[in-house]
Amino acid sequence: MIQTSGAVWDGADLVVTDELEVREPGPGEVSLRVLASGICHSDLNVLDGQSPVPLPVVLGHEAAGVVDRVGEGVTSVGPGDAVVVGSTVPCGTCRFCAAGRGSECREAFAAGPPPFRGRGRPVRAFANTSSWAGTTTVRASQLVHAPGIPATSAALIGCAVSTGYGVVRNVARVRPGDAVVVFGVGGIGVNVLQTARLSGAARILAVDVNPAKAEVAANFGAHDFLIAQPSDTGDVLAELIRTQMGVPVDVAVECSGAPAAIDAAIACTAWGSTTALVGIPRAGTRASFAVDDLLRNRRIVGSLNGSVDLHRDFTAIVDHVHNGELEVAAQVSRVWPLRDIGEALAAVRAGSVVRAVLAHAT
């Protein structure tokens, strides 16, 4: 066993400890020294009880680090390699994988054996990653080379960047000249904005309840910004969007999970359009739409992690970053040491950051 630091959630307390143990890598696995981890709302959903998982658990699924040790049969990476981690692990054998649709694999989030022990009992991994630990054991197939990108920036590729990129490229399929509306200027939203710009969108409107996000939105490609009021209904917000855009909306991407924003994202679009839902609402949230509108060649589609193909899309993102076509460093609002994770989580809950990042001691 390897001793490491980590933040362990037991359902009542988030305990930072230096006495967490992680097992050695087995066949096809890698011991990864985590250098940085983003904090995602999916992590908060576990802490808030919205996404129940087996406990105790080490959260975190947005990671960059350095390969420390490799298990038997691993040849794709080696000790010292700088990598980013993907959470989904398609099985490679089901009918979805066989058809090249690995993002639909039912086993992509299947958990392996608990990689940690703490206080004499097993501690589980979250999303096959657990990047709130200084060292973790993952499958080699989850890793993509990311040399030359600082770990505090590269970590975001694991979720925020890849999800935003994937929903534009793989799900909404934004085309040159499209008019695009993006709801929620957070970690995923800014990446939807900059990927829509990269894809040639002619008009991009960002929508958020926080007026301070206007400058952030502009920096990542929005041509215009709309301040939504918490009291706005979906119909009211959709009408405001149509008025401000002045042109038919081809693509709407909802990143906040707010019920009114979901309704507005469906209602504001034009004939032949696509509404992509990415934000995770509370369990049981309902949306509504006029069926006759949907029959006019409009699509409503959900997306988990941007429906990414790990190695194809992560590798493309790394190339775009190196070419200056996608910006990652500017998304990092602040970096906290693991011991101050409580302060970092408070900043995320307050909505005062685009992305909060934890840095592990090296």
mmCIF file of C-alpha atoms in Angstrom:
data_model
loop_
_atom_site.group_PDB
_atom_site.id
_atom_site.type_symbol
_atom_site.label_atom_id
_atom_site.label_comp_id
_atom_site.label_asym_id
_atom_site.label_seq_id
_atom_site.Cartn_x
_atom_site.Cartn_y
_atom_site.Cartn_z
ATOM 1 C CA MET A 1 0.000 0.000 0.000
ATOM 2 C CA ILE A 2 1.081 3.578 -0.707
ATOM 3 C CA GLN A 3 0.395 6.240 1.910
ATOM 4 C CA THR A 4 -1.074 9.506 0.672
ATOM 5 C CA SER A 5 -3.133 12.514 1.673
ATOM 6 C CA GLY A 6 -6.769 12.873 0.730
ATOM 7 C CA ALA A 7 -10.190 14.266 1.570
ATOM 8 C CA VAL A 8 -12.577 11.478 2.645
ATOM 9 C CA TRP A 9 -16.348 11.988 2.682
ATOM 10 C CA ASP A 10 -18.195 9.710 5.108
ATOM 11 C CA GLY A 11 -21.665 11.165 4.674
ATOM 12 C CA ALA A 12 -21.348 13.553 7.583
ATOM 13 C CA ASP A 13 -17.861 15.069 7.449
ATOM 14 C CA LEU A 14 -15.215 15.795 4.827
ATOM 15 C CA VAL A 15 -12.000 14.798 6.559
ATOM 16 C CA VAL A 16 -8.573 15.749 5.202
ATOM 17 C CA THR A 17 -6.042 13.162 6.277
ATOM 18 C CA ASP A 18 -2.413 12.240 5.598
ATOM 19 C CA GLU A 19 -3.056 8.608 6.553
ATOM 20 C CA LEU A 20 -4.987 7.391 3.536
ATOM 21 C CA GLU A 21 -3.633 4.252 1.891
ATOM 22 C CA VAL A 22 -3.942 3.446 -1.807
ATOM 23 C CA ARG A 23 -3.272 0.039 -3.291
ATOM 24 C CA GLU A 24 -0.531 -0.711 -5.802
ATOM 25 C CA PRO A 25 -1.588 -0.814 -9.467
ATOM 26 C CA GLY A 26 -2.712 -4.164 -10.824
ATOM 27 C CA PRO A 27 -2.735 -5.385 -14.428
ATOM 28 C CA GLY A 28 -3.788 -2.581 -16.780
ATOM 29 C CA GLU A 29 -3.652 -0.022 -13.972
ATOM 30 C CA VAL A 30 -1.501 2.968 -13.087
ATOM 31 C CA SER A 31 -0.537 4.672 -9.859
ATOM 32 C CA LEU A 32 -1.033 8.373 -10.539
ATOM 33 C CA ARG A 33 0.483 11.188 -8.510
ATOM 34 C CA VAL A 34 -2.252 13.817 -8.667
ATOM 35 C CA LEU A 35 -0.878 17.344 -9.009
ATOM 36 C CA ALA A 36 -4.147 19.247 -9.385
ATOM 37 C CA SER A 37 -7.888 18.644 -9.255
ATOM 38 C CA GLY A 38 -10.785 20.850 -10.244
ATOM 39 C CA ILE A 39 -13.917 21.061 -8.124
ATOM 40 C CA CYS A 40 -17.088 20.296 -10.071
ATOM 41 C CA HIS A 41 -20.740 20.657 -9.093
ATOM 42 C CA SER A 42 -21.020 16.893 -9.533
ATOM 43 C CA ASP A 43 -18.777 16.611 -6.474
ATOM 44 C CA LEU A 44 -21.025 19.014 -4.583
ATOM 45 C CA ASN A 45 -24.060 16.953 -5.558
ATOM 46 C CA VAL A 46 -22.584 14.035 -3.621
ATOM 47 C CA LEU A 47 -21.798 16.194 -0.601
ATOM 48 C CA ASP A 48 -25.364 17.583 -0.690
ATOM 49 C CA GLY A 49 -26.982 14.161 -0.984
ATOM 50 C CA GLN A 50 -28.350 14.730 -4.495
ATOM 51 C CA SER A 51 -26.158 11.985 -5.981
ATOM 52 C CA PRO A 52 -25.907 9.152 -3.458
ATOM 53 C CA VAL A 53 -22.775 6.998 -3.730
ATOM 54 C CA PRO A 54 -21.380 4.206 -1.545
ATOM 55 C CA LEU A 55 -19.460 5.607 1.429
ATOM 56 C CA PRO A 56 -16.839 6.396 2.549
ATOM 57 C CA VAL A 57 -15.472 7.853 -0.679
ATOM 58 C CA VAL A 58 -12.730 10.115 -2.019
ATOM 59 C CA LEU A 59 -14.378 12.568 -4.410
ATOM 60 C CA GLY A 60 -12.881 14.518 -7.304
ATOM 61 C CA HIS A 61 -12.933 13.564 -10.982
ATOM 62 C CA GLU A 62 -11.118 16.402 -12.765
ATOM 63 C CA ALA A 63 -7.425 15.575 -12.556
ATOM 64 C CA ALA A 64 -3.983 16.087 -13.983
ATOM 65 C CA GLY A 65 -0.828 14.480 -12.699
ATOM 66 C CA VAL A 66 2.223 12.377 -13.339
ATOM 67 C CA VAL A 67 2.370 8.619 -13.758
ATOM 68 C CA ASP A 68 4.231 7.118 -10.802
ATOM 69 C CA ARG A 69 4.055 3.349 -11.327
ATOM 70 C CA VAL A 70 2.471 1.094 -13.916
ATOM 71 C CA GLY A 71 0.918 -2.315 -13.562
ATOM 72 C CA GLU A 72 1.456 -5.401 -15.650
ATOM 73 C CA GLY A 73 0.787 -5.003 -19.364
ATOM 74 C CA VAL A 74 0.666 -1.194 -19.423
ATOM 75 C CA THR A 75 2.533 0.244 -22.408
ATOM 76 C CA SER A 76 0.495 3.351 -23.308
ATOM 77 C CA VAL A 77 2.045 5.451 -20.514
ATOM 78 C CA GLY A 78 5.134 5.230 -18.372
ATOM 79 C CA PRO A 79 6.544 6.700 -15.148
ATOM 80 C CA GLY A 80 7.030 10.450 -15.394
ATOM 81 C CA ASP A 81 4.434 11.012 -18.120
ATOM 82 C CA ALA A 82 2.232 14.106 -17.666
ATOM 83 C CA VAL A 83 -1.386 13.081 -18.166
ATOM 84 C CA VAL A 84 -5.009 14.076 -17.714
ATOM 85 C CA VAL A 85 -7.663 11.641 -16.523
ATOM 86 C CA GLY A 86 -11.019 10.749 -18.040
ATOM 87 C CA SER A 87 -13.757 9.445 -15.754
ATOM 88 C CA THR A 88 -15.566 7.175 -18.170
ATOM 89 C CA VAL A 89 -14.142 3.762 -19.000
ATOM 90 C CA PRO A 90 -16.116 2.071 -21.826
ATOM 91 C CA CYS A 91 -15.994 -1.708 -21.581
ATOM 92 C CA GLY A 92 -14.957 -2.110 -25.219
ATOM 93 C CA THR A 93 -17.085 -5.209 -25.801
ATOM 94 C CA CYS A 94 -20.789 -4.243 -25.574
ATOM 95 C CA ARG A 95 -22.885 -3.431 -28.625
ATOM 96 C CA PHE A 96 -22.468 0.310 -28.057
ATOM 97 C CA CYS A 97 -18.683 0.083 -27.902
ATOM 98 C CA ALA A 98 -18.644 -2.242 -30.913
ATOM 99 C CA ALA A 99 -20.595 0.390 -32.865
ATOM 100 C CA GLY A 100 -18.138 3.157 -31.886
ATOM 101 C CA ARG A 101 -20.565 4.662 -29.359
ATOM 102 C CA GLY A 102 -18.471 4.237 -26.237
ATOM 103 C CA SER A 103 -20.096 7.245 -24.556
ATOM 104 C CA GLU A 104 -23.300 5.169 -24.381
ATOM 105 C CA CYS A 105 -21.634 2.145 -22.759
ATOM 106 C CA ARG A 106 -23.689 1.073 -19.747
ATOM 107 C CA GLU A 107 -20.530 -0.012 -17.938
ATOM 108 C CA ALA A 108 -18.575 3.228 -18.505
ATOM 109 C CA PHE A 109 -18.994 4.256 -14.866
ATOM 110 C CA ALA A 110 -18.783 0.769 -13.404
ATOM 111 C CA ALA A 111 -16.723 0.930 -10.238
ATOM 112 C CA GLY A 112 -13.681 -1.243 -9.725
ATOM 113 C CA PRO A 113 -12.497 -2.513 -6.345
ATOM 114 C CA PRO A 114 -12.053 0.202 -3.676
ATOM 115 C CA PRO A 115 -8.541 1.607 -4.219
ATOM 116 C CA PHE A 116 -8.144 3.152 -0.757
ATOM 117 C CA ARG A 117 -8.135 2.200 2.899
ATOM 118 C CA GLY A 118 -8.628 4.607 5.758
ATOM 119 C CA ARG A 119 -9.008 3.906 9.459
ATOM 120 C CA GLY A 120 -8.856 0.215 8.704
ATOM 121 C CA ARG A 121 -11.749 0.063 6.242
ATOM 122 C CA PRO A 122 -12.126 0.270 2.441
ATOM 123 C CA VAL A 123 -12.638 3.724 0.927
ATOM 124 C CA ARG A 124 -14.228 3.873 -2.506
ATOM 125 C CA ALA A 125 -13.317 5.840 -5.609
ATOM 126 C CA PHE A 126 -15.620 8.411 -7.212
ATOM 127 C CA ALA A 127 -16.135 8.415 -10.987
ATOM 128 C CA ASN A 128 -13.179 6.047 -11.409
ATOM 129 C CA THR A 129 -10.828 8.870 -10.407
ATOM 130 C CA SER A 130 -10.796 10.259 -6.827
ATOM 131 C CA SER A 131 -8.577 13.236 -7.529
ATOM 132 C CA TRP A 132 -9.059 14.689 -4.047
ATOM 133 C CA ALA A 133 -6.242 12.329 -3.070
ATOM 134 C CA GLY A 134 -2.556 12.964 -3.628
ATOM 135 C CA THR A 135 -2.132 9.524 -5.208
ATOM 136 C CA THR A 136 -4.801 7.376 -6.807
ATOM 137 C CA THR A 137 -4.969 4.142 -8.779
ATOM 138 C CA VAL A 138 -6.724 4.311 -12.149
ATOM 139 C CA ARG A 139 -6.900 2.303 -15.332
ATOM 140 C CA ALA A 140 -4.285 3.149 -17.945
ATOM 141 C CA SER A 141 -7.063 3.459 -20.520
ATOM 142 C CA GLN A 142 -8.318 6.550 -18.656
ATOM 143 C CA LEU A 143 -5.140 8.536 -19.279
ATOM 144 C CA VAL A 144 -4.303 10.925 -22.116
ATOM 145 C CA HIS A 145 -0.889 12.542 -22.561
ATOM 146 C CA ALA A 146 -0.902 16.294 -21.850
ATOM 147 C CA PRO A 147 2.721 17.496 -21.912
ATOM 148 C CA GLY A 148 3.531 21.175 -21.646
ATOM 149 C CA ILE A 149 0.305 22.267 -19.943
ATOM 150 C CA PRO A 150 0.503 23.253 -16.248
ATOM 151 C CA ALA A 151 -1.351 20.712 -14.130
ATOM 152 C CA THR A 152 -3.630 23.338 -12.565
ATOM 153 C CA SER A 153 -4.915 24.137 -16.066
ATOM 154 C CA ALA A 154 -4.722 20.653 -17.586
ATOM 155 C CA ALA A 155 -6.909 19.220 -14.802
ATOM 156 C CA LEU A 156 -9.942 21.040 -16.206
ATOM 157 C CA ILE A 157 -9.740 19.007 -19.405
ATOM 158 C CA GLY A 158 -11.008 16.039 -17.384
ATOM 159 C CA CYS A 159 -14.529 17.443 -17.048
ATOM 160 C CA ALA A 160 -15.300 21.136 -17.610
ATOM 161 C CA VAL A 161 -13.354 21.553 -20.839
ATOM 162 C CA SER A 162 -14.161 18.170 -22.354
ATOM 163 C CA THR A 163 -17.852 18.371 -21.450
ATOM 164 C CA GLY A 164 -18.245 21.842 -22.959
ATOM 165 C CA TYR A 165 -16.206 20.879 -26.003
ATOM 166 C CA GLY A 166 -18.042 17.594 -26.469
ATOM 167 C CA VAL A 167 -21.556 18.977 -26.215
ATOM 168 C CA VAL A 168 -20.778 21.498 -28.964
ATOM 169 C CA ARG A 169 -18.918 19.084 -31.251
ATOM 170 C CA ASN A 170 -20.685 15.783 -30.610
ATOM 171 C CA VAL A 171 -24.176 16.621 -29.403
ATOM 172 C CA ALA A 172 -25.383 20.052 -30.572
ATOM 173 C CA ARG A 173 -23.018 19.970 -33.572
ATOM 174 C CA VAL A 174 -22.688 23.718 -33.901
ATOM 175 C CA ARG A 175 -22.022 24.740 -37.499
ATOM 176 C CA PRO A 176 -20.419 27.845 -39.016
ATOM 177 C CA GLY A 177 -22.948 30.674 -39.027
ATOM 178 C CA ASP A 178 -25.128 29.262 -36.243
ATOM 179 C CA ALA A 179 -26.783 31.443 -33.615
ATOM 180 C CA VAL A 180 -26.094 29.928 -30.190
ATOM 181 C CA VAL A 181 -27.435 30.596 -26.683
ATOM 182 C CA VAL A 182 -25.551 29.303 -23.637
ATOM 183 C CA PHE A 183 -27.253 29.184 -20.227
ATOM 184 C CA GLY A 184 -24.846 29.361 -17.268
ATOM 185 C CA VAL A 185 -21.375 30.881 -17.438
ATOM 186 C CA GLY A 186 -19.602 28.431 -15.163
ATOM 187 C CA GLY A 187 -16.927 25.831 -15.740
ATOM 188 C CA ILE A 188 -18.833 24.021 -18.470
ATOM 189 C CA GLY A 189 -20.521 27.113 -19.890
ATOM 190 C CA VAL A 190 -17.286 28.948 -20.691
ATOM 191 C CA ASN A 191 -16.102 25.909 -22.622
ATOM 192 C CA VAL A 192 -19.349 25.732 -24.574
ATOM 193 C CA LEU A 193 -18.808 29.405 -25.410
ATOM 194 C CA GLN A 194 -15.235 29.039 -26.605
ATOM 195 C CA THR A 195 -15.918 25.833 -28.529
ATOM 196 C CA ALA A 196 -18.917 27.449 -30.251
ATOM 197 C CA ARG A 197 -16.582 30.286 -31.253
ATOM 198 C CA LEU A 198 -14.017 27.770 -32.472
ATOM 199 C CA SER A 199 -16.781 26.053 -34.481
ATOM 200 C CA GLY A 200 -17.623 29.265 -36.327
ATOM 201 C CA ALA A 201 -20.842 30.346 -34.608
ATOM 202 C CA ALA A 202 -21.894 33.744 -35.955
ATOM 203 C CA ARG A 203 -23.793 34.919 -32.886
ATOM 204 C CA ILE A 204 -23.319 33.724 -29.296
ATOM 205 C CA LEU A 205 -25.452 34.913 -26.387
ATOM 206 C CA ALA A 206 -24.567 33.997 -22.805
ATOM 207 C CA VAL A 207 -27.266 33.970 -20.103
ATOM 208 C CA ASP A 208 -26.608 34.055 -16.358
ATOM 209 C CA VAL A 209 -28.179 35.400 -13.180
ATOM 210 C CA ASN A 210 -24.851 36.904 -12.072
ATOM 211 C CA PRO A 211 -24.052 40.240 -13.783
ATOM 212 C CA ALA A 212 -20.356 39.758 -12.937
ATOM 213 C CA LYS A 213 -20.229 36.892 -15.437
ATOM 214 C CA ALA A 214 -20.634 39.287 -18.389
ATOM 215 C CA GLU A 215 -16.916 39.982 -18.674
ATOM 216 C CA VAL A 216 -16.081 36.291 -18.302
ATOM 217 C CA ALA A 217 -18.551 35.420 -21.053
ATOM 218 C CA ALA A 218 -17.080 38.012 -23.410
ATOM 219 C CA ASN A 219 -13.565 36.737 -22.783
ATOM 220 C CA PHE A 220 -14.608 33.236 -23.854
ATOM 221 C CA GLY A 221 -16.458 34.196 -27.024
ATOM 222 C CA ALA A 222 -19.910 35.571 -26.197
ATOM 223 C CA HIS A 223 -21.010 38.433 -28.410
ATOM 224 C CA ASP A 224 -23.741 39.475 -25.994
ATOM 225 C CA PHE A 225 -24.903 38.837 -22.433
ATOM 226 C CA LEU A 226 -28.340 38.622 -20.846
ATOM 227 C CA ILE A 227 -28.914 38.911 -17.113
ATOM 228 C CA ALA A 228 -31.643 36.489 -16.094
ATOM 229 C CA GLN A 229 -33.696 37.268 -13.016
ATOM 230 C CA PRO A 230 -34.281 34.478 -10.482
ATOM 231 C CA SER A 231 -38.015 35.168 -10.801
ATOM 232 C CA ASP A 232 -38.073 34.761 -14.610
ATOM 233 C CA THR A 233 -40.196 31.899 -15.862
ATOM 234 C CA GLY A 234 -39.027 29.843 -18.808
ATOM 235 C CA ASP A 235 -41.465 31.581 -21.182
ATOM 236 C CA VAL A 236 -40.409 35.055 -20.033
ATOM 237 C CA LEU A 237 -36.729 34.215 -20.378
ATOM 238 C CA ALA A 238 -37.240 32.651 -23.809
ATOM 239 C CA GLU A 239 -38.984 35.807 -25.063
ATOM 240 C CA LEU A 240 -36.168 38.005 -23.722
ATOM 241 C CA ILE A 241 -33.656 35.809 -25.550
ATOM 242 C CA ARG A 242 -35.527 35.910 -28.842
ATOM 243 C CA THR A 243 -35.799 39.699 -28.601
ATOM 244 C CA GLN A 244 -32.136 40.219 -27.748
ATOM 245 C CA MET A 245 -30.861 37.783 -30.387
ATOM 246 C CA GLY A 246 -32.950 39.237 -33.185
ATOM 247 C CA VAL A 247 -32.305 36.126 -35.268
ATOM 248 C CA PRO A 248 -33.594 32.553 -34.976
ATOM 249 C CA VAL A 249 -31.723 30.490 -32.373
ATOM 250 C CA ASP A 250 -30.111 27.427 -33.950
ATOM 251 C CA VAL A 251 -28.578 25.898 -30.812
ATOM 252 C CA ALA A 252 -29.313 26.319 -27.097
ATOM 253 C CA VAL A 253 -27.066 24.681 -24.517
ATOM 254 C CA GLU A 254 -28.306 24.588 -20.918
ATOM 255 C CA CYS A 255 -25.467 24.251 -18.389
ATOM 256 C CA SER A 256 -27.024 25.416 -15.104
ATOM 257 C CA GLY A 257 -29.650 22.776 -14.346
ATOM 258 C CA ALA A 258 -32.114 25.497 -13.277
ATOM 259 C CA PRO A 259 -35.700 24.473 -14.186
ATOM 260 C CA ALA A 260 -36.604 27.865 -15.693
ATOM 261 C CA ALA A 261 -33.422 27.837 -17.780
ATOM 262 C CA ILE A 262 -34.223 24.341 -19.042
ATOM 263 C CA ASP A 263 -37.712 25.434 -20.095
ATOM 264 C CA ALA A 264 -36.276 28.558 -21.748
ATOM 265 C CA ALA A 265 -33.606 26.579 -23.584
ATOM 266 C CA ILE A 266 -36.347 24.436 -25.114
ATOM 267 C CA ALA A 267 -38.717 27.326 -25.869
ATOM 268 C CA CYS A 268 -36.283 29.850 -27.358
ATOM 269 C CA THR A 269 -35.084 27.803 -30.323
ATOM 270 C CA ALA A 270 -36.252 27.927 -33.940
ATOM 271 C CA TRP A 271 -37.326 25.335 -36.494
ATOM 272 C CA GLY A 272 -34.622 22.780 -37.221
ATOM 273 C CA SER A 273 -32.800 23.652 -34.008
ATOM 274 C CA THR A 274 -31.170 21.696 -31.194
ATOM 275 C CA THR A 275 -31.486 22.134 -27.428
ATOM 276 C CA ALA A 276 -28.748 20.296 -25.513
ATOM 277 C CA LEU A 277 -29.212 19.757 -21.772
ATOM 278 C CA VAL A 278 -25.974 19.441 -19.804
ATOM 279 C CA GLY A 279 -26.655 20.971 -16.385
ATOM 280 C CA ILE A 280 -27.731 18.507 -13.699
ATOM 281 C CA PRO A 281 -30.966 19.552 -11.966
ATOM 282 C CA ARG A 282 -32.378 18.143 -8.773
ATOM 283 C CA ALA A 283 -33.666 14.599 -9.119
ATOM 284 C CA GLY A 284 -37.229 14.526 -10.417
ATOM 285 C CA THR A 285 -37.089 17.959 -12.104
ATOM 286 C CA ARG A 286 -39.646 18.222 -14.914
ATOM 287 C CA ALA A 287 -39.501 20.302 -18.104
ATOM 288 C CA SER A 288 -42.306 21.155 -20.488
ATOM 289 C CA PHE A 289 -42.614 22.024 -24.159
ATOM 290 C CA ALA A 290 -45.233 22.411 -26.846
ATOM 291 C CA VAL A 291 -45.282 19.181 -28.821
ATOM 292 C CA ASP A 292 -46.298 20.914 -32.045
ATOM 293 C CA ASP A 293 -43.126 23.016 -31.801
ATOM 294 C CA LEU A 294 -41.015 19.906 -31.380
ATOM 295 C CA LEU A 295 -42.491 18.430 -34.548
ATOM 296 C CA ARG A 296 -40.895 21.235 -36.550
ATOM 297 C CA ASN A 297 -37.611 19.328 -36.791
ATOM 298 C CA ARG A 298 -36.448 20.501 -33.373
ATOM 299 C CA ARG A 299 -34.312 18.262 -31.157
ATOM 300 C CA ILE A 300 -34.030 18.090 -27.392
ATOM 301 C CA VAL A 301 -31.081 15.967 -26.369
ATOM 302 C CA GLY A 302 -29.372 15.219 -23.079
ATOM 303 C CA SER A 303 -25.637 14.822 -22.747
ATOM 304 C CA LEU A 304 -23.445 13.201 -20.128
ATOM 305 C CA ASN A 305 -19.839 14.435 -20.169
ATOM 306 C CA GLY A 306 -20.358 15.853 -23.644
ATOM 307 C CA SER A 307 -20.662 12.344 -25.126
ATOM 308 C CA VAL A 308 -16.894 12.428 -25.556
ATOM 309 C CA ASP A 309 -14.674 9.803 -27.034
ATOM 310 C CA LEU A 310 -11.905 9.962 -24.446
ATOM 311 C CA HIS A 311 -8.831 9.552 -26.589
ATOM 312 C CA ARG A 312 -10.141 11.301 -29.701
ATOM 313 C CA ASP A 313 -11.609 14.340 -27.963
ATOM 314 C CA PHE A 314 -9.095 14.762 -25.133
ATOM 315 C CA THR A 315 -6.221 14.545 -27.615
ATOM 316 C CA ALA A 316 -7.919 17.123 -29.861
ATOM 317 C CA ILE A 317 -8.427 19.437 -26.874
ATOM 318 C CA VAL A 318 -4.759 19.179 -25.878
ATOM 319 C CA ASP A 319 -3.812 20.095 -29.458
ATOM 320 C CA HIS A 320 -6.228 23.049 -29.463
ATOM 321 C CA VAL A 321 -4.715 24.292 -26.194
ATOM 322 C CA HIS A 322 -1.195 24.082 -27.586
ATOM 323 C CA ASN A 323 -2.334 25.907 -30.726
ATOM 324 C CA GLY A 324 -3.907 28.720 -28.689
ATOM 325 C CA GLU A 325 -7.413 27.870 -29.930
ATOM 326 C CA LEU A 326 -8.806 26.898 -26.519
ATOM 327 C CA GLU A 327 -7.960 28.730 -23.300
ATOM 328 C CA VAL A 328 -7.688 26.766 -20.066
ATOM 329 C CA ALA A 329 -5.518 28.821 -17.703
ATOM 330 C CA ALA A 330 -7.957 31.746 -17.663
ATOM 331 C CA GLN A 331 -10.688 29.462 -16.322
ATOM 332 C CA VAL A 332 -8.821 28.899 -13.071
ATOM 333 C CA SER A 333 -10.122 31.540 -10.674
ATOM 334 C CA ARG A 334 -7.958 30.423 -7.756
ATOM 335 C CA VAL A 335 -5.852 27.489 -6.569
ATOM 336 C CA TRP A 336 -6.214 26.203 -2.992
ATOM 337 C CA PRO A 337 -4.099 23.632 -1.150
ATOM 338 C CA LEU A 338 -6.005 20.471 -0.227
ATOM 339 C CA ARG A 339 -6.027 21.443 3.458
ATOM 340 C CA ASP A 340 -8.205 24.468 2.546
ATOM 341 C CA ILE A 341 -10.769 22.473 0.598
ATOM 342 C CA GLY A 342 -13.588 23.813 2.782
ATOM 343 C CA GLU A 343 -12.813 27.368 1.677
ATOM 344 C CA ALA A 344 -12.637 26.265 -1.952
ATOM 345 C CA LEU A 345 -15.999 24.518 -1.728
ATOM 346 C CA ALA A 346 -17.553 27.649 -0.210
ATOM 347 C CA ALA A 347 -16.321 29.697 -3.174
ATOM 348 C CA VAL A 348 -17.870 27.225 -5.601
ATOM 349 C CA ARG A 349 -21.189 27.291 -3.754
ATOM 350 C CA ALA A 350 -21.164 31.097 -3.761
ATOM 351 C CA GLY A 351 -20.673 31.161 -7.532
ATOM 352 C CA SER A 352 -17.702 33.491 -7.148
ATOM 353 C CA VAL A 353 -15.353 31.356 -9.275
ATOM 354 C CA VAL A 354 -15.356 29.959 -12.781
ATOM 355 C CA ARG A 355 -13.316 26.986 -11.596
ATOM 356 C CA ALA A 356 -11.740 26.295 -8.235
ATOM 357 C CA VAL A 357 -8.679 24.066 -8.297
ATOM 358 C CA LEU A 358 -6.976 22.065 -5.560
ATOM 359 C CA ALA A 359 -3.212 21.665 -5.694
ATOM 360 C CA HIS A 360 -1.570 18.680 -4.056
ATOM 361 C CA ALA A 361 1.826 18.908 -2.405
ATOM 362 C CA THR A 362 4.598 17.576 -4.635
#
